[in-house]
Each structure stands twice: as C-alpha cells, then as structure tokens.
Amino acid sequence: MKPSKRSHVPAFQVMSITDEIARRRLAGHDVVSLCAGEPSARPVPGTLKPAGYTGPLGTTPLREAIAGHYRAWYGVDVDPGTVAVTTGSSGAFQLVFLAAFDPGDRVALASPGYPAYRNILAALGVQVVEIPTGVETRYQPTPALLDAAVAEHGELAGLIIASPANPTGTMLGRAELAALADWCRARGTRLISDEIYHGITFPQPGDPDPRGVSAVELDPEAIVINSFSKYWGMTGWRLGWAILPPALVAPFEALASNFALSPPAPAQELAMNAFTPRRTPSATPSSKASRAPGR
C-alpha cells in the first residue's frame, strides 16, 4: 500500500535540521543551533524551564521508550524509527489520515463509534462508510459485515477499529482481530487500530491478553494509534503516538514537520516517566512477534 498522493509534500527542512542536531547532541557532541526561531533569552529562574523544538516525530529517547513498551506489554519488537510521537492521539489521526488516504477514498468504521473519526475523515474529503453493529457482534466489525459494506459501497481503502471501543467499551479478542487483519491484508485495505484504552480493562482470570491485543502483533502493515491521556492520565499534556508501516514514515514526518513542527517538548520529557516499572509493569506476553524495521 502506497502513501496518499497529497502526502507527497516537502518536509519543513528546519525541523529536519533540528532533528539532526538532537541526534548529534544525544551522541555527545556540543552543537550550537542557529536554525530555528528560538529566542536566546531564558526564563527567570524558578518559573519556566527552557524547552525548544524536538524532531518532528519526537525525541529519540521517547521513541525508543515507546518501542520498549511494546516489547514489555506485547512481546513484539517495534523499530523506534517507525514510532511517531504526536500532539495527542487526535494529531496522530489527522496525520495518519492525510498520509494514508486520498480524497474520495472509502474508509469503514463501526457504528456506534467515536465521532471524531468520522468528522476528521469527512473534513479531509474521505468517504466514511459506517458499519452498523449490534450486540450480536459486540458492537465490533466482522469480516461478514465488511463484505456486506464492500458489496454496497465498493472497495475500502481503510478500516478503523477501536479496542476497547468508545463508547461501547467492547474489546476484540486475538482471533477476532486476526480475522479482521487477514481480511484487510487480502483486500489491500489499511488497518488502523485505536488502542488508547489499552490497560484500562477488566480481564477474566487466566485471560492471556489482559490489556488487549495490539494490531502490530498480527500485521506489520497495521497502523496503531495510542496516547498518554488515558492509561497514564495525562489528558491536557497533548501527547500521543502512532506506530507506522515503514513506507508511511517519511510522508508522515514531512506532514508533521509542516503542521506542528514538533510535539510539545515538556510533555515528551514528562512522558519518559510513564515507562517506569512501577507505572507500566511488564506482562507475560502470550505470543512473540516482530515488526519489520523502518528507516
């Protein structure tokens, strides 16, 4: 699957240079940055801590920490180069939709569901295909429902799933999610998995996936979106992330560098504390998987 046509925009080169400066400083080099419009004046001591721009996809330490989170929780190896830190999960959805879909593409989602998916897609000129669901499917899409949607509307460019779902709270088990991933793979449909409520679950004793199953365990081309807002209670800090297939990393980065320059630096520094053992104890994964490396 190729990036969308409208994602073929030049990166904002200032942010590319900023990212390179961060890498050199991380390697121990003393670098004086003159590339970005950052004032040299510093806050009065005891008030605000200086915080400059980071790279468009976030700091290297935080991207590595997020990759480590997937190893600890799900037993899956994620290349930090495919991790994109964003201005909240909302920022991730906007950039993912821009990078993945062209105007007129059809993208399916379950109804009832989170209304912002539909509204963002519609604002970008993407055709929303709502999949009516009910208690019989636990308010989640199924391959049969997707087949019916294709028969009525035509082929789908994407499918958005959420587990636990908002507002129903239902979750997709491993077999159910695998069936959807297989359906998308066979059809060339992008699978986008909203996993921001992972960890806020009520598993039964002996549940092999107590926090939920991540789509990256099942499909290396799946896009996963998550946030620090829910499990870690960091609403208002506006920090989320996306796990991207390698082919989408460069287009996503180019868009991010133009739209937001970088995710908020103070929130990224604070978020590093989210991945301490006390806050995210490791789970024994039910399976092992690997993620194809990106750049």
CSV table of N, CA and C in Angstrom, one decimal, residues 32 40 90 121 160 170:
chain,number,residue,atom,x,y,z
A,32,VAL,N,25.8,24.1,18.7
A,32,VAL,CA,25.1,25.4,18.8
A,32,VAL,C,24.1,25.5,17.7
A,40,SER,N,17.0,33.5,22.4
A,40,SER,CA,18.1,33.1,23.3
A,40,SER,C,17.8,33.5,24.7
A,90,SER,N,-5.3,12.7,18.7
A,90,SER,CA,-6.0,13.5,17.7
A,90,SER,C,-5.1,13.9,16.6
A,121,LEU,N,-12.2,12.5,9.0
A,121,LEU,CA,-12.2,11.9,7.6
A,121,LEU,C,-13.0,12.7,6.7
A,160,ILE,N,-11.0,1.4,10.4
A,160,ILE,CA,-10.6,1.9,11.7
A,160,ILE,C,-11.3,1.0,12.7
A,170,THR,N,-16.4,-2.5,24.3
A,170,THR,CA,-16.1,-3.8,24.0
A,170,THR,C,-14.7,-4.0,23.4
